[in-house]
Amino acid sequence: MPATDIERGLSTAEVEERIAAGKINRNMELKTKSVRELIIENLCTLFNLINVILAILVIMTGSFKNLTFLFVVFLNTAIGVIQSMRSKKMVDKLTLLTSKKAIAVRDGAEVELDLDQIVLDDIIRLGRGDQIPADAVVVSGEALVNESLLTGESDLIKKQPGSELMSGSFIDSGLLRARVVHVGADNYVAKINNEAKYVKKVNSEIMNALNAIVRFASVIMIPLGLALFASSVSGLWDAAGTPGDSALSWCFSELLAGRVPSSALLSTVGALLGMIPQGLVLLTSSVLAIATVRLARRKVLAQQLYCIETLARVDVLCLDKTGTITSGRMEVEGTYPLPVEGVGLAPDEAPVPVDTTVLDFALANVARATSADANETCQALLNYYADRPVEVSEPLSVIPFSSSKKWSGASFAQGSYVMGAAQFVLSERIFAQVENRVAELADTCRVLVVARVDGFTPDGDMVGEAEPVGFVTIRDEIRTSAAETIGYFNEQGVTLNVISGDDPRTVSSIARVVGVPGADAYVDATTLDTPTKIDAAVDRYHVFGRVTPQQKRELVQALKRRGHTVAMTGDGVNDVLALKEADCSVAMAAGSDAARNVAEIVLVDNDFASMPAVVAEGRRSINNLQRSASLFLTKTLFSMGLAALCIALPPYPFEPIQMTLINFFCIGAPGFVLGLEPNNARVKGSFLTNVLKRALPASVAVILAAALDIFVARVFGFSQLTLSTMCLLTSCAASVSLIWRISQPLTPLRVVLFVFVVVGILAGVIGFPELLSIANLSMGEAIILLVIVVFTCGVFFKLATMMDSLKPRRRHAATGFGRGVRVRLGRGGGKVSSTGSTAERFAKRLAADLAQRREDRTAREAEARALEGVEKTQPKKKKGAGVRRSRVTKSAQGIKVSMPSKKK
């Protein structure tokens, strides 16, 4: 590009022409869901639909007091919406930390623009700390660029005229101008983000189990509900004197006349409500919501409730090196002096202090002398010598680091020294003498040589032949907590894989330091050019270097095909595809917007050491919910069984007030107490299987006891009140037995809970017989009841023992033939089934159509924003180039925005 164009940039007319052509830098970042989408997502569920239908039936009867069950529905939905909104607010706040302004040259003047006001061919000016807003080509100047968020490569990349700049990377040092070559969807970052724009299915056993229970209940409810309603209507028809041709015709005539059979509807709704595990759904939401609050106190943001459970179940954890194991900064690994102290001092040179090596003196003072434009290497040296007693010497002359020279230097009273890459500092003869030592140190670190020279020319070149005085090794700064955290996952039996875009030797050395098993064996992903090779590498290696974003995703997919539950950590754009694909994704708050927005868990303080806390919360939630869920599911199962039994043997034995006693003392109170106590035991087996193993024995025992109660009542002619009392007490006996069993091993809290349940049931039965419709049993009735109670408890414990002896099923997932294939290997043999469905494909097409509409709307908004940018440039031309702007730099906390001070 001609120099005149570089200085002038685009004209206003040229900018407007590109806006009209749609060549605008539209914002293509992955965004959080809107408030409307979050509300709809939590509102439109099968659970809510069933309850709304039942509520409509109750409203038809006019018995509004029986709508109290909607409180549970409202509370459960509110918890989901509030948690989603809280997560969205936090992520949106984190997004504000990144750069949102750029300097462009238009009509010969520098103007400040929002990123979405940049157009194709704009000349942008970039300096140290600036984030590159769009793909560009350098037209003047030079700089060192940090592309670690995009590629995972921690080394700085030199950029000079003709070099390509990728959007999303940072300028580490230097100043340049570049011409924008891609905008909007054509940018490198946008292409990766677009591949991640699909709806990720949450892999949660608890959620899948709850959905399965609700779906099963909804299917069973339809025939049972119709049969119960028909049975109730038939009873009303008999009571009315059997008018008309049949009970059905009589019912229709009553409805047409505006007389709703309220008692039939209410009894049916009451039975159906017992089949819906409302308390279990609410308990699950409450337990997981409390877990997210606890994690928030530890600076961990869970963006959706069920991800806590998923992380507790992972058996493979894929770690990104930069930003996860390492902090993203550099540190001094060690210094290695050569035996040359005191040799070759010039007559006018002061000696180096006797208690300091020449190497330490040179490193500390050259770093201090060049600190005005400190790059990451210089900053690492400054940190290293900050608390070391090395004498400070005033520099006589300073040669800043240059990417063309590959070294920096300074002259002091004690002599002149340079620091840089050995190949560029030393002559071929001298380099040959130390080449083996450099190669040995370079196996795990970046090596710099420190050498004495006679001085510097006015142009900044070395005078005389450089004489090495030692070496310093620089490496990625490993987080202090990394080794301990990785040791924790090793103890838990989690397989660890380190996947990075950096050199595999560097990745391997860092993995060894922090204790990753199998870190000595590594693979360069540039050799994994076929799916077969990737599959083979997954089984053999645990350290992967030079991995592209697409390969990271393919590695995660290969692990999932083997039936693993995979978690992925990352902070850069290059991690987005893998984060989206993983069963549970963890991002650092200091990373890219895209990584934060697609991750289920965000570590707000960027500390990998928070991961064990997330696992602990997940274990507590899963293990406690498995115990508590068995109580709620027992009620669901025996309600279904009793409803089916009472269709043939009416009436339904329980009165609503009696179910209140069971719901509180046998289900609600123990369920919530057991659901919130500490529990760090490892998660074993399937959630639904574990729950059913506990719930089925109690449900079968209650159904058998109820059938026996009904049989005895009919044989001996007991009253309906006596039958209800017997069913209530036998059900309580089975429930108390279940509470005793799931409370093992006993703790002081569980003992208190058990006593509370027993005393509460006895107090209710003895103290409030009229309120709870308890009959005054005769001696014979009491003896029969006692026999049935003993029988019920015996059946429960026998069935529970049988359930515990069953071996767990083995499941392995596989894919193929263009659609998902699930393979189940169990005690009865194997079964193959498809995971795809027509409904799922329709939903995907619908989602794609909605996404296209959003894209079109975004395009219109982008054009309007770009035109605003043109208007901004008009007054700026008169003010010249003195534009105040914000500066974005990396800090210990992540990304730091420095705002210009306002002139008073």
Tab-separated table of N, CA, C and O in Angstrom, residues 329-378:
chain	number	residue	atom	x	y	z
A	329	ARG	N	1.821	-16.078	32.547
A	329	ARG	CA	3.008	-15.220	32.677
A	329	ARG	C	4.255	-16.089	32.626
A	329	ARG	O	4.181	-17.305	32.686
A	330	MET	N	5.428	-15.434	32.541
A	330	MET	CA	6.700	-16.144	32.492
A	330	MET	C	7.398	-16.015	33.844
A	330	MET	O	7.186	-15.055	34.588
A	331	GLU	N	8.265	-16.999	34.152
A	331	GLU	CA	9.044	-16.952	35.378
A	331	GLU	C	10.446	-17.494	35.104
A	331	GLU	O	10.658	-18.253	34.153
A	332	VAL	N	11.374	-17.095	35.940
A	332	VAL	CA	12.756	-17.577	35.821
A	332	VAL	C	12.847	-18.963	36.450
A	332	VAL	O	12.536	-19.139	37.630
A	333	GLU	N	13.268	-19.934	35.650
A	333	GLU	CA	13.412	-21.295	36.163
A	333	GLU	C	14.737	-21.452	36.891
A	333	GLU	O	14.832	-22.130	37.914
A	334	GLY	N	15.805	-20.793	36.382
A	334	GLY	CA	17.095	-20.887	37.040
A	334	GLY	C	18.149	-20.079	36.298
A	334	GLY	O	17.970	-19.668	35.151
A	335	THR	N	19.255	-19.820	36.982
A	335	THR	CA	20.405	-19.135	36.369
A	335	THR	C	21.599	-20.074	36.423
A	335	THR	O	21.789	-20.801	37.409
A	336	TYR	N	22.431	-20.041	35.359
A	336	TYR	CA	23.541	-20.985	35.230
A	336	TYR	C	24.801	-20.218	34.830
A	336	TYR	O	25.094	-20.029	33.650
A	337	PRO	N	25.573	-19.742	35.828
A	337	PRO	CA	26.775	-18.950	35.511
A	337	PRO	C	27.894	-19.810	34.927
A	337	PRO	O	28.003	-21.008	35.192
A	338	LEU	N	28.728	-19.157	34.106
A	338	LEU	CA	29.935	-19.783	33.576
A	338	LEU	C	31.131	-19.232	34.345
A	338	LEU	O	31.116	-18.084	34.807
A	339	PRO	N	32.218	-19.987	34.477
A	339	PRO	CA	33.387	-19.566	35.290
A	339	PRO	C	34.213	-18.507	34.589
A	339	PRO	O	35.314	-18.774	34.103
A	340	VAL	N	33.694	-17.263	34.526
A	340	VAL	CA	34.450	-16.195	33.865
A	340	VAL	C	34.515	-14.943	34.721
A	340	VAL	O	34.913	-13.887	34.255
A	341	GLU	N	34.080	-15.019	35.999
A	341	GLU	CA	34.079	-13.825	36.833
A	341	GLU	C	35.490	-13.253	36.965
A	341	GLU	O	36.459	-13.992	37.152
A	342	GLY	N	35.552	-11.933	36.885
A	342	GLY	CA	36.817	-11.237	37.098
A	342	GLY	C	37.769	-11.273	35.939
A	342	GLY	O	38.882	-10.793	36.041
A	343	VAL	N	37.392	-11.873	34.825
A	343	VAL	CA	38.291	-12.003	33.681
A	343	VAL	C	38.017	-10.861	32.699
A	343	VAL	O	36.876	-10.566	32.393
A	344	GLY	N	39.070	-10.253	32.207
A	344	GLY	CA	38.939	-9.288	31.131
A	344	GLY	C	38.412	-7.935	31.543
A	344	GLY	O	37.840	-7.233	30.732
A	345	LEU	N	38.643	-7.503	32.797
A	345	LEU	CA	38.164	-6.194	33.200
A	345	LEU	C	39.026	-5.101	32.566
A	345	LEU	O	40.258	-5.162	32.592
A	346	ALA	N	38.362	-4.097	32.009
A	346	ALA	CA	39.089	-2.951	31.445
A	346	ALA	C	39.586	-2.074	32.585
A	346	ALA	O	39.030	-2.095	33.686
A	347	PRO	N	40.668	-1.273	32.327
A	347	PRO	CA	41.237	-0.436	33.401
A	347	PRO	C	40.222	0.521	34.007
A	347	PRO	O	40.292	0.823	35.205
A	348	ASP	N	39.285	1.037	33.173
A	348	ASP	CA	38.330	2.021	33.688
A	348	ASP	C	37.043	1.391	34.206
A	348	ASP	O	36.093	2.100	34.548
A	349	GLU	N	36.966	0.050	34.299
A	349	GLU	CA	35.742	-0.623	34.759
A	349	GLU	C	35.827	-0.907	36.248
A	349	GLU	O	36.854	-1.338	36.754
A	350	ALA	N	34.702	-0.660	36.925
A	350	ALA	CA	34.608	-1.002	38.345
A	350	ALA	C	34.329	-2.488	38.482
A	350	ALA	O	33.655	-3.079	37.637
A	351	PRO	N	34.826	-3.134	39.513
A	351	PRO	CA	34.577	-4.571	39.679
A	351	PRO	C	33.140	-4.838	40.151
A	351	PRO	O	32.515	-4.001	40.800
A	352	VAL	N	32.670	-6.020	39.822
A	352	VAL	CA	31.357	-6.468	40.315
A	352	VAL	C	31.521	-6.821	41.783
A	352	VAL	O	32.554	-7.374	42.179
A	353	PRO	N	30.523	-6.496	42.622
A	353	PRO	CA	30.624	-6.851	44.052
A	353	PRO	C	30.980	-8.323	44.252
A	353	PRO	O	30.497	-9.200	43.522
A	354	VAL	N	31.819	-8.577	45.250
A	354	VAL	CA	32.346	-9.919	45.440
A	354	VAL	C	31.268	-10.928	45.818
A	354	VAL	O	31.416	-12.129	45.593
A	355	ASP	N	30.177	-10.478	46.447
A	355	ASP	CA	29.137	-11.403	46.869
A	355	ASP	C	28.069	-11.617	45.797
A	355	ASP	O	27.021	-12.194	46.054
A	356	THR	N	28.328	-11.140	44.576
A	356	THR	CA	27.369	-11.264	43.471
A	356	THR	C	28.077	-11.811	42.251
A	356	THR	O	29.182	-11.347	41.908
A	357	THR	N	27.479	-12.784	41.595
A	357	THR	CA	28.069	-13.295	40.357
A	357	THR	C	27.867	-12.285	39.244
A	357	THR	O	26.938	-11.459	39.276
A	358	VAL	N	28.748	-12.344	38.262
A	358	VAL	CA	28.617	-11.448	37.116
A	358	VAL	C	27.282	-11.680	36.420
A	358	VAL	O	26.629	-10.742	35.959
A	359	LEU	N	26.848	-12.931	36.364
A	359	LEU	CA	25.580	-13.254	35.708
A	359	LEU	C	24.410	-12.574	36.401
A	359	LEU	O	23.574	-11.934	35.751
A	360	ASP	N	24.346	-12.695	37.737
A	360	ASP	CA	23.244	-12.072	38.469
A	360	ASP	C	23.277	-10.557	38.338
A	360	ASP	O	22.232	-9.904	38.178
A	361	PHE	N	24.477	-9.981	38.408
A	361	PHE	CA	24.603	-8.523	38.266
A	361	PHE	C	24.093	-8.072	36.898
A	361	PHE	O	23.330	-7.105	36.790
A	362	ALA	N	24.541	-8.771	35.854
A	362	ALA	CA	24.163	-8.382	34.500
A	362	ALA	C	22.654	-8.549	34.279
A	362	ALA	O	21.986	-7.653	33.737
A	363	LEU	N	22.095	-9.683	34.694
A	363	LEU	CA	20.662	-9.929	34.485
A	363	LEU	C	19.804	-8.891	35.204
A	363	LEU	O	18.880	-8.310	34.625
A	364	ALA	N	20.096	-8.675	36.484
A	364	ALA	CA	19.280	-7.763	37.281
A	364	ALA	C	19.340	-6.348	36.738
A	364	ALA	O	18.304	-5.671	36.613
A	365	ASN	N	20.532	-5.882	36.375
A	365	ASN	CA	20.668	-4.483	35.971
A	365	ASN	C	20.247	-4.238	34.523
A	365	ASN	O	19.717	-3.172	34.209
A	366	VAL	N	20.472	-5.197	33.637
A	366	VAL	CA	19.971	-5.028	32.264
A	366	VAL	C	18.443	-5.018	32.271
A	366	VAL	O	17.811	-4.222	31.564
A	367	ALA	N	17.819	-5.881	33.083
A	367	ALA	CA	16.356	-5.903	33.180
A	367	ALA	C	15.830	-4.576	33.726
A	367	ALA	O	14.843	-4.026	33.216
A	368	ARG	N	16.509	-4.034	34.767
A	368	ARG	CA	16.069	-2.750	35.325
A	368	ARG	C	16.261	-1.621	34.322
A	368	ARG	O	15.421	-0.724	34.210
A	369	ALA	N	17.343	-1.682	33.576
A	369	ALA	CA	17.632	-0.605	32.618
A	369	ALA	C	16.625	-0.584	31.471
A	369	ALA	O	16.323	0.482	30.925
A	370	THR	N	16.101	-1.749	31.089
A	370	THR	CA	15.170	-1.815	29.955
A	370	THR	C	13.719	-1.978	30.415
A	370	THR	O	12.850	-2.347	29.633
A	371	SER	N	13.431	-1.696	31.690
A	371	SER	CA	12.094	-1.932	32.243
A	371	SER	C	11.048	-0.966	31.711
A	371	SER	O	9.850	-1.205	31.869
A	372	ALA	N	11.465	0.146	31.089
A	372	ALA	CA	10.477	1.101	30.572
A	372	ALA	C	9.578	0.460	29.525
A	372	ALA	O	8.401	0.819	29.402
A	373	ASP	N	10.111	-0.491	28.754
A	373	ASP	CA	9.304	-1.195	27.746
A	373	ASP	C	9.457	-2.695	27.973
A	373	ASP	O	9.836	-3.445	27.083
A	374	ALA	N	9.146	-3.111	29.201
A	374	ALA	CA	9.406	-4.498	29.598
A	374	ALA	C	8.456	-5.461	28.899
A	374	ALA	O	7.243	-5.300	28.962
A	375	ASN	N	9.040	-6.466	28.231
A	375	ASN	CA	8.207	-7.544	27.703
A	375	ASN	C	8.089	-8.618	28.784
A	375	ASN	O	8.523	-8.433	29.915
A	376	GLU	N	7.497	-9.761	28.434
A	376	GLU	CA	7.247	-10.787	29.449
A	376	GLU	C	8.550	-11.338	30.033
A	376	GLU	O	8.623	-11.634	31.226
A	377	THR	N	9.593	-11.474	29.193
A	377	THR	CA	10.877	-11.981	29.677
A	377	THR	C	11.505	-11.009	30.666
A	377	THR	O	11.981	-11.405	31.734
A	378	CYS	N	11.502	-9.738	30.311
A	378	CYS	CA	12.064	-8.718	31.193
A	378	CYS	C	11.287	-8.653	32.510
A	378	CYS	O	11.869	-8.522	33.588
